XYZ file of C-alpha atoms in Angstrom:
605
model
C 138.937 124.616 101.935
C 139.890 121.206 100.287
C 136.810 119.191 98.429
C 136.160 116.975 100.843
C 134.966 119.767 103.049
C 132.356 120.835 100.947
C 129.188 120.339 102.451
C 126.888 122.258 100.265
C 126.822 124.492 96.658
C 127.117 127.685 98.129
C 130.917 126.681 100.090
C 131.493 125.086 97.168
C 131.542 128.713 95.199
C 133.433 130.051 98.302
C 136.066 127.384 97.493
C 136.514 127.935 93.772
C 136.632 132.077 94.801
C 139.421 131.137 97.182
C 141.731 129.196 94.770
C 140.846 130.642 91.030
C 138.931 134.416 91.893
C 140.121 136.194 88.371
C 139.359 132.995 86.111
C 136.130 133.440 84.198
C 132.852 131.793 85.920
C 130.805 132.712 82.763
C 130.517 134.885 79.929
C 126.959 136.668 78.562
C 126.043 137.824 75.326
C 124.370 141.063 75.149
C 123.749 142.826 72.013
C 125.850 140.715 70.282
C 129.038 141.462 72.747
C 130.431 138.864 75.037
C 130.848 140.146 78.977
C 133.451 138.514 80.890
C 132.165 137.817 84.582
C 134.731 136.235 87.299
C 134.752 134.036 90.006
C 135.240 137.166 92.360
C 132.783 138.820 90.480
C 130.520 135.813 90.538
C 130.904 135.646 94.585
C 130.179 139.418 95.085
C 127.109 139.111 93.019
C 125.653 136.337 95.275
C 126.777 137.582 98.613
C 124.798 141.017 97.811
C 121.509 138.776 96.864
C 122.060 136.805 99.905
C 122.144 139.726 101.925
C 119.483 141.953 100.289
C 117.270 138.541 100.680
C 118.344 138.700 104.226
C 116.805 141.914 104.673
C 113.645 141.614 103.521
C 113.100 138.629 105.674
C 113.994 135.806 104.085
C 114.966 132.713 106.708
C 116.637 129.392 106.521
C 114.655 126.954 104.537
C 112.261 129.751 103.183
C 111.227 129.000 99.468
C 111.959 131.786 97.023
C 111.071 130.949 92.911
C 112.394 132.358 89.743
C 111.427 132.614 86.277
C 113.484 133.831 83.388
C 115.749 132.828 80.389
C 119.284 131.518 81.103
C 121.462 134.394 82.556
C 123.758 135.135 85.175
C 121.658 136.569 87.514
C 119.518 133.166 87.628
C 122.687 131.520 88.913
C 123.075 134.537 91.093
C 119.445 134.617 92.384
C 119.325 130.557 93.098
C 123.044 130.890 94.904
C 121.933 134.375 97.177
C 118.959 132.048 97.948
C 120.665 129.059 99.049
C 123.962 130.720 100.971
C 120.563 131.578 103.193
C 119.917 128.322 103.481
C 116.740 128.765 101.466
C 115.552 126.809 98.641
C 115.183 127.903 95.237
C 112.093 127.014 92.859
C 112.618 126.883 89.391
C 109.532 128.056 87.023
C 109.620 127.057 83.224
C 108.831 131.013 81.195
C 106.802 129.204 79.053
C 104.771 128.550 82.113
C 101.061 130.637 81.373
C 100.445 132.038 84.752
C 98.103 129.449 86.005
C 100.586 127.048 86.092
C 103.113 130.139 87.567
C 100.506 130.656 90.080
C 100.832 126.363 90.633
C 104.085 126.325 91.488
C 104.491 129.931 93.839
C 101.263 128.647 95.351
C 102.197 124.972 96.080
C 106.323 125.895 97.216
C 104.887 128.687 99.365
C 107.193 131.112 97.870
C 107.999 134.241 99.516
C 110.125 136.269 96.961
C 109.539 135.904 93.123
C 112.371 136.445 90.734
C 111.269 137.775 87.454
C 113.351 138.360 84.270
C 111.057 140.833 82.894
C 107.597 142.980 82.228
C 106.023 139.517 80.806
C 106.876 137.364 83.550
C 106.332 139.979 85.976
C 102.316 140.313 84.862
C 102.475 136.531 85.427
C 103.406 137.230 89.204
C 100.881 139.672 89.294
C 98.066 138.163 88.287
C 98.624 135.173 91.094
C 99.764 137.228 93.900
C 96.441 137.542 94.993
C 96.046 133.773 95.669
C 99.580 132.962 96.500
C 99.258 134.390 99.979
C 103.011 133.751 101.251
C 104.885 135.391 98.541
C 106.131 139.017 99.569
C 108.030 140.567 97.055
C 108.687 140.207 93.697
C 112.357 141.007 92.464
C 112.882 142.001 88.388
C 116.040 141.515 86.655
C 114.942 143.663 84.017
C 112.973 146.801 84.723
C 112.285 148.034 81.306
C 108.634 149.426 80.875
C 108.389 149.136 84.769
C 110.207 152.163 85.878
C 107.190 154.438 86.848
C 104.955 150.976 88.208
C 104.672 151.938 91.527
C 103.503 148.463 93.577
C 105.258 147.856 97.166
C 105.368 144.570 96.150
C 107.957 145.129 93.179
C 111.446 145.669 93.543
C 114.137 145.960 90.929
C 117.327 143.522 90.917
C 119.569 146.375 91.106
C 117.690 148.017 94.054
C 118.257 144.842 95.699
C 121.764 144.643 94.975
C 122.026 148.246 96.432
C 120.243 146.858 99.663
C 122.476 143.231 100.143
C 125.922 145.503 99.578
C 124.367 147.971 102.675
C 123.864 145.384 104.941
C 127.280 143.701 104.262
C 128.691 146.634 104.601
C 126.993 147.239 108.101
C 127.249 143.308 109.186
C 130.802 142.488 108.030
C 131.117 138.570 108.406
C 127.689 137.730 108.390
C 127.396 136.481 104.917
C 130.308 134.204 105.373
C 129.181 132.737 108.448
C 125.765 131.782 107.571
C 127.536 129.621 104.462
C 129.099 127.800 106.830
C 126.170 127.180 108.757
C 124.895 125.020 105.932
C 124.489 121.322 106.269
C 124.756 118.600 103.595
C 121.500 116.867 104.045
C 119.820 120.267 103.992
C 117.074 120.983 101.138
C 118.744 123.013 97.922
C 115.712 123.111 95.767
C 112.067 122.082 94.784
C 112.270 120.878 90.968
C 108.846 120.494 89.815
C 108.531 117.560 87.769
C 106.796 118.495 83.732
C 104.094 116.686 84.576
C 103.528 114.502 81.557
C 101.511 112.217 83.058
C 99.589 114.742 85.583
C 100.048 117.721 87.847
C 103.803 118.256 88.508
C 105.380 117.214 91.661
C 107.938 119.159 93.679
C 111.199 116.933 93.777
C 113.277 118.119 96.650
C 116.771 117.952 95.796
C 119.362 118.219 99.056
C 122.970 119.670 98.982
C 124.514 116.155 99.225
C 122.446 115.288 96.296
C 123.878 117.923 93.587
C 127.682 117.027 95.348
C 127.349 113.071 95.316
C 126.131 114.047 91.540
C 129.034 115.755 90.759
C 131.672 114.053 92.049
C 130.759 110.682 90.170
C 129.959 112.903 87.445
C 133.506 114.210 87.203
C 134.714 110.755 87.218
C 133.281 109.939 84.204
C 133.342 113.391 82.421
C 137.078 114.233 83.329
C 135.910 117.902 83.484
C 137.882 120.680 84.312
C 138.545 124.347 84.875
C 139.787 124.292 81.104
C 136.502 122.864 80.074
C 133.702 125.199 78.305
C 130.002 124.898 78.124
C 126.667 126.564 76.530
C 123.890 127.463 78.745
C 120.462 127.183 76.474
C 118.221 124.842 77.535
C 116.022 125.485 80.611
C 117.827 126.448 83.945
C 115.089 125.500 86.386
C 115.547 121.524 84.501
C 118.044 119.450 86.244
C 120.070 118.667 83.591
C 120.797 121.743 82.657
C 121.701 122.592 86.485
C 124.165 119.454 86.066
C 126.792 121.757 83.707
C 125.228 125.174 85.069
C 125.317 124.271 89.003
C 126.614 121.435 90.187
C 129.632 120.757 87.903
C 129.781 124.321 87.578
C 130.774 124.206 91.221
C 132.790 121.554 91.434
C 134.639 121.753 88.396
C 134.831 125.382 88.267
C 134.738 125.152 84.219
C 133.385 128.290 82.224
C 129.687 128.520 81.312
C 129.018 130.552 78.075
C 125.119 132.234 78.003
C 123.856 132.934 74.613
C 122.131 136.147 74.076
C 118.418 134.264 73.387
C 117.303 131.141 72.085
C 117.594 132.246 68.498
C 121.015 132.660 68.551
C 122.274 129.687 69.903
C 124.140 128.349 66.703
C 125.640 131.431 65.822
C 126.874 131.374 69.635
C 128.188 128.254 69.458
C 130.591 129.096 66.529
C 131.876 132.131 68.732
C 132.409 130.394 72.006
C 133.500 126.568 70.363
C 132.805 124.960 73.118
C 134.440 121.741 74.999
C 131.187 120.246 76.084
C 127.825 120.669 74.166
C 125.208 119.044 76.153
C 121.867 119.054 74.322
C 118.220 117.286 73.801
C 117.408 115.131 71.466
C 115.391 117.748 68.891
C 118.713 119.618 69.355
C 120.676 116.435 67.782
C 117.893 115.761 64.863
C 117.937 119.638 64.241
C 121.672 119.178 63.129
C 121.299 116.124 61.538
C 118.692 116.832 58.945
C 120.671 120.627 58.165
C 123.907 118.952 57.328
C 121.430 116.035 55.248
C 119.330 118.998 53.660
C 122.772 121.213 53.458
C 125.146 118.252 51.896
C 122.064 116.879 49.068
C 121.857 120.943 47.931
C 125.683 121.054 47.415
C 127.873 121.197 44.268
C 128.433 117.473 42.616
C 131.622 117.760 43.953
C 131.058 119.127 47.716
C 128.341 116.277 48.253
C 130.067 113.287 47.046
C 132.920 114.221 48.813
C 130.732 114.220 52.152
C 129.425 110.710 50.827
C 132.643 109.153 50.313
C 134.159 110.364 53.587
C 131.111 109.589 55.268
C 131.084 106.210 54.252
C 134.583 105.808 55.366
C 133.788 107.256 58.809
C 130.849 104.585 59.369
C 133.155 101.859 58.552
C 135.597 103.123 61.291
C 132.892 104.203 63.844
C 131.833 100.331 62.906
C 134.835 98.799 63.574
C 134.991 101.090 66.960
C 132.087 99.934 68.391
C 132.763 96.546 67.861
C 135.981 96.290 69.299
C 137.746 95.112 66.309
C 141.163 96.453 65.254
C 140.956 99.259 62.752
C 142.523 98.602 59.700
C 145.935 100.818 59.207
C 144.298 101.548 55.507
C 140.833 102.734 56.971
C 142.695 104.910 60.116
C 144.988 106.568 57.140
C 141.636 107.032 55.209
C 139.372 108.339 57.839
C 141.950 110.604 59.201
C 142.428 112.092 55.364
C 138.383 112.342 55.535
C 138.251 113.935 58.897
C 140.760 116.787 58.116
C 139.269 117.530 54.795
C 135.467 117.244 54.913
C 134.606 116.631 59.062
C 136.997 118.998 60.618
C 135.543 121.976 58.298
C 132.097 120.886 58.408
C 132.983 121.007 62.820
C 134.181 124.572 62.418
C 131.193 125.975 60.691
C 129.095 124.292 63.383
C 131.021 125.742 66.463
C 131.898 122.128 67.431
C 135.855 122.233 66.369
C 136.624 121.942 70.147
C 133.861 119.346 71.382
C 135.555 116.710 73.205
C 132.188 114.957 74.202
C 128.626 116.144 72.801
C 125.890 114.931 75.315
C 122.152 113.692 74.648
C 119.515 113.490 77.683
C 115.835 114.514 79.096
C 114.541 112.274 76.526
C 115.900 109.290 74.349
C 117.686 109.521 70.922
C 117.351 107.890 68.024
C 120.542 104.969 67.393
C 121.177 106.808 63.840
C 121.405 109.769 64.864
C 124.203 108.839 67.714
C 125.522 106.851 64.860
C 125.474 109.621 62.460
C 127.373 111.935 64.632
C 130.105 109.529 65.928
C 130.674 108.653 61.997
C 131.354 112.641 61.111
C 134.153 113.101 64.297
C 131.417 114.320 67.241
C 130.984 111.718 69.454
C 127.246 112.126 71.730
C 127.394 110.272 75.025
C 123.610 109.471 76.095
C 122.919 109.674 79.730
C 119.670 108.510 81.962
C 118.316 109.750 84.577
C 115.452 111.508 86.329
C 114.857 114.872 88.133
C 114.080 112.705 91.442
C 118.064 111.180 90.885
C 119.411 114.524 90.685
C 119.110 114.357 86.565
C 121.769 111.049 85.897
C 122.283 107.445 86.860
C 123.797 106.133 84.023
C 126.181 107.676 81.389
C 127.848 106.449 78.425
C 132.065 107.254 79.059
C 134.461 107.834 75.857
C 136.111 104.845 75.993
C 133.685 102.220 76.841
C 130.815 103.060 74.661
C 127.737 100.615 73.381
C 125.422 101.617 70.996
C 122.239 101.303 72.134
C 122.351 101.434 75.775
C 122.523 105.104 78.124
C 126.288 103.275 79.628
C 126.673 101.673 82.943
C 125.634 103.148 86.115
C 127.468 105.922 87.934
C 130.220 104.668 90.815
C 128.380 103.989 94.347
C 124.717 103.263 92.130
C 122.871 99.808 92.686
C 120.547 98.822 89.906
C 118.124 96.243 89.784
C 115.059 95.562 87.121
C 111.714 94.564 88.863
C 109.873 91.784 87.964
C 107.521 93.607 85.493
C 110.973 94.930 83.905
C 110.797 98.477 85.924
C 114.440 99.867 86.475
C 114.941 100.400 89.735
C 117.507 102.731 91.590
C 119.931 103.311 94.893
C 122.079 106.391 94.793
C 123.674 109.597 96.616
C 121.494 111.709 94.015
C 118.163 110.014 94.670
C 115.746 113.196 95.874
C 114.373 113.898 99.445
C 111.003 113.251 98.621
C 107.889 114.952 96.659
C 106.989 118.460 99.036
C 103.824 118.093 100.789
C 103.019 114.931 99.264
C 104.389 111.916 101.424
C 102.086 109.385 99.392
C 103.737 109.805 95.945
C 107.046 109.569 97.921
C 106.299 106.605 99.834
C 105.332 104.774 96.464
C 108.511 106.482 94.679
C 110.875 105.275 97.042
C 108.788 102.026 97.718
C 111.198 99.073 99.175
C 113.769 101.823 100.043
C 114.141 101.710 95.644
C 113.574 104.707 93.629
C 110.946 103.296 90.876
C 111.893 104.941 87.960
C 108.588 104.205 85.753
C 110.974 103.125 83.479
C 111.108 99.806 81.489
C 114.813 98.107 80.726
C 117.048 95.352 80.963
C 121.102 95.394 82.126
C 123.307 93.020 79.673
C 126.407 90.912 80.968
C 128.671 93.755 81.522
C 125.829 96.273 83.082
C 125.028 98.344 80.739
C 121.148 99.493 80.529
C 118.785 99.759 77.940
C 115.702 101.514 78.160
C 112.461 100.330 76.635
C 110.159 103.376 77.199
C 108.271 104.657 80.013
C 106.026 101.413 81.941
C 103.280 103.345 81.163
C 103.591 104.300 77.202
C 104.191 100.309 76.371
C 101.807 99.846 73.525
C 100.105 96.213 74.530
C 97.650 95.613 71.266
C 94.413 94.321 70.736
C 96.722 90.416 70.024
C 98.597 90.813 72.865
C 101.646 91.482 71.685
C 104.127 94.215 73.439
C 105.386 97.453 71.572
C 107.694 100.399 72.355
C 106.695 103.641 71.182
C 109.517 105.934 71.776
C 111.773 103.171 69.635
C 109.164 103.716 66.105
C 109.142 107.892 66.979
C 112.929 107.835 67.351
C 113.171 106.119 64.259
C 110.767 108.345 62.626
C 112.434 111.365 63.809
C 115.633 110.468 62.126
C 113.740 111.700 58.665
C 114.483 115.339 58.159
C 111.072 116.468 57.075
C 109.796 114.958 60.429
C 109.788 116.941 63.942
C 107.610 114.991 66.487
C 105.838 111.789 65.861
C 103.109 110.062 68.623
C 102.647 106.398 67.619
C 99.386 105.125 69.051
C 97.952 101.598 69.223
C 97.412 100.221 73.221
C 94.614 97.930 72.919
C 93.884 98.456 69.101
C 94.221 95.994 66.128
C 97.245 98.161 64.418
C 99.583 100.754 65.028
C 98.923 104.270 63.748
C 100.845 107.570 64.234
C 100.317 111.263 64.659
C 103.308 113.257 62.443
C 104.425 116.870 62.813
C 106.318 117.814 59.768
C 109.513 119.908 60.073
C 108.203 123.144 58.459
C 111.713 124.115 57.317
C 112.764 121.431 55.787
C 109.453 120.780 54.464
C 108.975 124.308 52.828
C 112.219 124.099 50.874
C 110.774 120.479 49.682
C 107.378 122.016 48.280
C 109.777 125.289 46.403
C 111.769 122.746 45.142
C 108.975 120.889 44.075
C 106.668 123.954 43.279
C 104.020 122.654 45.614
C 101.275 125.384 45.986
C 100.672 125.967 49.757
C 99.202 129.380 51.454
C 99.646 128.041 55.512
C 101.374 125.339 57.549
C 97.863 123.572 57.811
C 97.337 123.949 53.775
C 101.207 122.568 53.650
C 100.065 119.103 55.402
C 97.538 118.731 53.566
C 99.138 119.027 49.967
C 99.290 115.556 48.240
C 102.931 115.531 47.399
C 104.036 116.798 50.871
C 101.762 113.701 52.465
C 102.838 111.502 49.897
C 106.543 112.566 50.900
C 105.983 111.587 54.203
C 104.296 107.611 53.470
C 107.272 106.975 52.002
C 109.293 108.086 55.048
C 106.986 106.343 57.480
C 107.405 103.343 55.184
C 111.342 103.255 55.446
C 110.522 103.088 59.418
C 108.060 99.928 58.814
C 111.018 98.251 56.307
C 113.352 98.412 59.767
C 110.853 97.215 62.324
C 108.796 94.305 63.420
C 105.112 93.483 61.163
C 103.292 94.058 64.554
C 105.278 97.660 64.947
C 104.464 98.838 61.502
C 102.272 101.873 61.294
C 99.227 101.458 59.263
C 97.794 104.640 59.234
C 99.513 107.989 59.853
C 98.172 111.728 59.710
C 100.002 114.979 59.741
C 99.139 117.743 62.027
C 98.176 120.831 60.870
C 99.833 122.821 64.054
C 103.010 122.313 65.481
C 103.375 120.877 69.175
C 103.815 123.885 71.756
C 104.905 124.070 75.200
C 102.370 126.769 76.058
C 99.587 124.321 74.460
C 100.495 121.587 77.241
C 101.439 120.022 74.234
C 105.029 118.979 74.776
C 107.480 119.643 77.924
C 109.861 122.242 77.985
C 112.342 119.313 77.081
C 110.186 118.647 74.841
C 108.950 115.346 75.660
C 105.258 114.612 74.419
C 102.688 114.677 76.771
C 100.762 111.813 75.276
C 97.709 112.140 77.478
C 97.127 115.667 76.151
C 97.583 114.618 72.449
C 95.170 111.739 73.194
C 93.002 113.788 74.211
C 93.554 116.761 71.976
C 93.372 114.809 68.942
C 90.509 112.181 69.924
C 88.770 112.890 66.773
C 91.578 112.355 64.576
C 92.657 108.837 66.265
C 89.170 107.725 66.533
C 89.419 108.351 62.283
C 92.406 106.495 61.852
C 90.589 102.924 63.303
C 87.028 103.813 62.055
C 85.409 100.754 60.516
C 88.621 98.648 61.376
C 87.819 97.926 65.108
């Protein structure tokens, strides 16, 4: 089987078993040990979740969800599920199980994979009003192996079962894959929901394949190519590098062992891709700031000096303008004795391309990177385009803008500046609501809800979301995600909301990075008991003004933030506070913080 006859994921795994079975698929860390698993392996796995799925009753198009941490047996759940022809439901763990019981309720879910004992109680406690789903499956069966409920069954059991009736039905596995049509359903992604409930986003089999084959275009990736599975699986752009180039380019995917240990992972597996989210990014950025100002005289002014040199190239790169043969000798004497060390200590010694997406980055920090020898590629997109539309490529590379639009796209910006979107990747439609899809896919044009503007040579620059645009109390227009981004780049800051629609001045809600911001006060020998009594310490808010005021020195007057407080709590997913991604959900905060807004305008309205 060639790739042109690929019609959907799970012949595209039957493929990449046929040509390359003893290559390695993917490799999990488990107590601190890295397991090799192959493509054979990989295939085996599937088939005998396919089949034990099979048994219990599962059908073509039948909706089966799962919730756990990145792992193999996600991959090998969602793959058993679709070589049925089913289609696979992603739920975030972080989910509380109201929001569990949402999603299993509203996909009519029949089977439930579980990771563990905490996600099972989840399932549990919203069986009772999720009247389709039948079974619940558990990776993990520890402190379940005397609960005695008909409706659990262990992953292994069901392994046992799916080898049993392959055994018995030789074949049949095999020729329900090729049953499987293109414009058939794959999965229901539901949407974070930062503006309301989440919507299911049906994504088809020719969706994830027209993804990845424009996506390989521009990526180049291959079967020598290795990647880091961290963030969320049931996102869609972690399922771009996990599933669908996964397939196609049949590279290796590298698990860590939890999301604590995802740096030290990185240095072990030194991967070729590193595809991350923006808090990722800043999270590096302000440890090698914090890391380089705490260093020996000489250590940090050797940083300075070479970084200095690898702006002025990076500069000179991104305009197009010949590089000097003095500054290429000099940046290539400070990128073998200062960058190529500080690469190997972070695990990125073999990154060809880093990647940024599910939310927008901050220009400095893209800048930063590129300067120290890791070049970040930003990329837009949605989960109702299959999680990309536009990527930046290595050579052709504008700071600024999230690239030109993948091969086969059309592009156009509505009238009130909303980008607006043709593709192979655009979704199937929202499940069980044809009103949101009709006004989605209005004009036969997905409207993204995004705001932007395509230069001379197409690349695309997004404002902010259509409805975030800050319009003030004088009528002039601002972009909040620009000032946060720009905020963010400060390494005692971790989330900023900048607020000001319909208001005389622009005011922000700061959450302090409490690492970075705890080493401040002991350096400082700043008396604080909590995180809360930490915000509120004069030197630490005092710290922060003049941060917010290096932001207002780089914007416009009308964009300058008046009045800013700090948080006394972090933003957390399981708050509603933030996405999984972790986007902002703005309405929450708004609403959340009322009190403290309503403070920051008091007497000025």
């Amino acid at each position: 089987m060639n790739k042109d006859e690929v019609k959907t994921l799970p012949q595209a795994l039957k493929r990449l078993v046929q040509i390359q079975p003893d290559r390695i698929a993917m490799r999990m860390k488990d107590f601190g040990i890295w397991h090799d698993i192959t493509w054979k392996q990989y295939y085996e796995n599937v088939k005998k979740v396919a089949m034990g799925l099979y048994a219990l009753g599962v059908k073509p198009f039948d909706h089966v969800a799962i919730v756990g941490e990145n792992k193999p047996q996600w991959l090998f759940s969602a793959m058993g599920v679709m070589s049925l022809r089913g289609i696979f439901v992603g739920v975030y763990t972080t989910n509380p199980a109201a929001e569990c019981e949402y999603v299993v309720g509203h996909s009519e879910s029949v089977v439930f994979f579980c990771e563990d004992e905490e996600q099972f109680d989840k399932a549990l406690a919203c069986r009772e009003r999720t009247p389709h789903l039948k079974k619940i499956v558990v990776w993990d069966m520890e402190g379940l192996k005397h609960f005695d409920d008909p409706m659990l069954m262990s992953f292994d059991n069901l392994l046992e079962l799916g080898a049993k009736v392959d055994r018995e039905k030789p074949g049949l596995y095999e020729r329900i894959i090729d049953e499987g049509k293109t414009e058939e359903t794959a999965s229901i992604i539901y949407t974070s929901g930062t503006t309301g409930p989440p919507k299911g986003a049906m994504i088809g089999h020719q969706n994830y394949l027209w993804i990845a084959r424009a996506n390989e275009k521009i990526t180049r990736m291959s079967v020598e190519d290795e990647t880091i599975s961290f963030l969320p699986l049931n996102h869609v752009y972690e399922q771009i590098f996990d599933l669908m180039m996964h397939m196609w380019a049949g590279h290796t995917v590298n698990f860590t062992e939890n999301t604590d240990t995802v740096m030290n992972d990185l240095r072990d597996v030194s991967p070729t891709l590193f595809h991350a989210v923006p808090r990722i990014w800043e999270k590096y950025h302000s440890g090698i700031v914090l890391k380089m100002a705490d260093a020996t005289w000489l250590k940090r002014n050797a940083f300075n000096l070479a970084f200095m040199i690898g702006s002025k190239y990076n500069n000179c790169k991104l305009a197009k303008k010949p590089i000097p043969w003095y500054l290429y000798l000099a940046y290539q004497l400070a990128y073998f004795s200062v960058f190529w060390k500080l690469k190997q200590r972070l695990g990125f010694d073999k990154v060809r391309l880093g990647f940024s997406g599910a939310a927008p980055i901050s220009h400095e920090i893209l800048k930063f990177f590129q300067s120290i020898g890791i070049p970040i590629r930003e990329g837009y997109g949605l989960t109702e385009t299959t999680g990309i539309t536009h990527i930046s490529d290595a050579e052709n590379f504008k700071l600024g803008t999230v690239g030109r639009a993948l091969p086969g796209s059309e592009v156009k910006i509505a009238e009130d500046g909303e980008i607006l979107i043709k593709h192979g990747g655009i979704f199937q439609g929202y499940f069980k609501e044809p009103e949101a899809t009709e006004a989605a896919l209005e004009g036969g044009w997905f409207h993204t809800g995004d705001v932007g503007e395509i230069d001379a040579e197409g690349y695309l620059k997004i404002t902010d979301r259509k409805k975030d645009l800050i319009i003030t109390a004088g009528g002039k227009n601002v972009a909040p995600q620009y000032i946060e981004n720009l905020l963010k780049f400060s390494p005692y800051i971790t989330d900023a909301v900048v607020i000001g629609d319909r208001r005389k001045y622009i005011t922000a809600l700061i959450v302090i990075d409490e690492e970075n911001v705890v080493k401040y006060a002991q350096d400082h020998k700043i008396q604080y008991t909590t995180f809360a009594s930490l915000t509120r310490a004069e030197e630490v808010v005092k710290l922060i003004s003049e941060e917010v005021n290096k932001v207002n020195n780089q914007i416009a007057r009308v964009e300058n933030i008046r009045k800013f407080r700090l948080l006394d709590k972090k933003l957390y997913t399981e708050d509603g506070e933030v996405t999984p991604t972790m986007k902002v959900k703005r309405k929450s905060i708004s609403k959340e913080y009322k009190d403290v807004i309503e403070e920051m305008y008091k007497g000025e309205e």
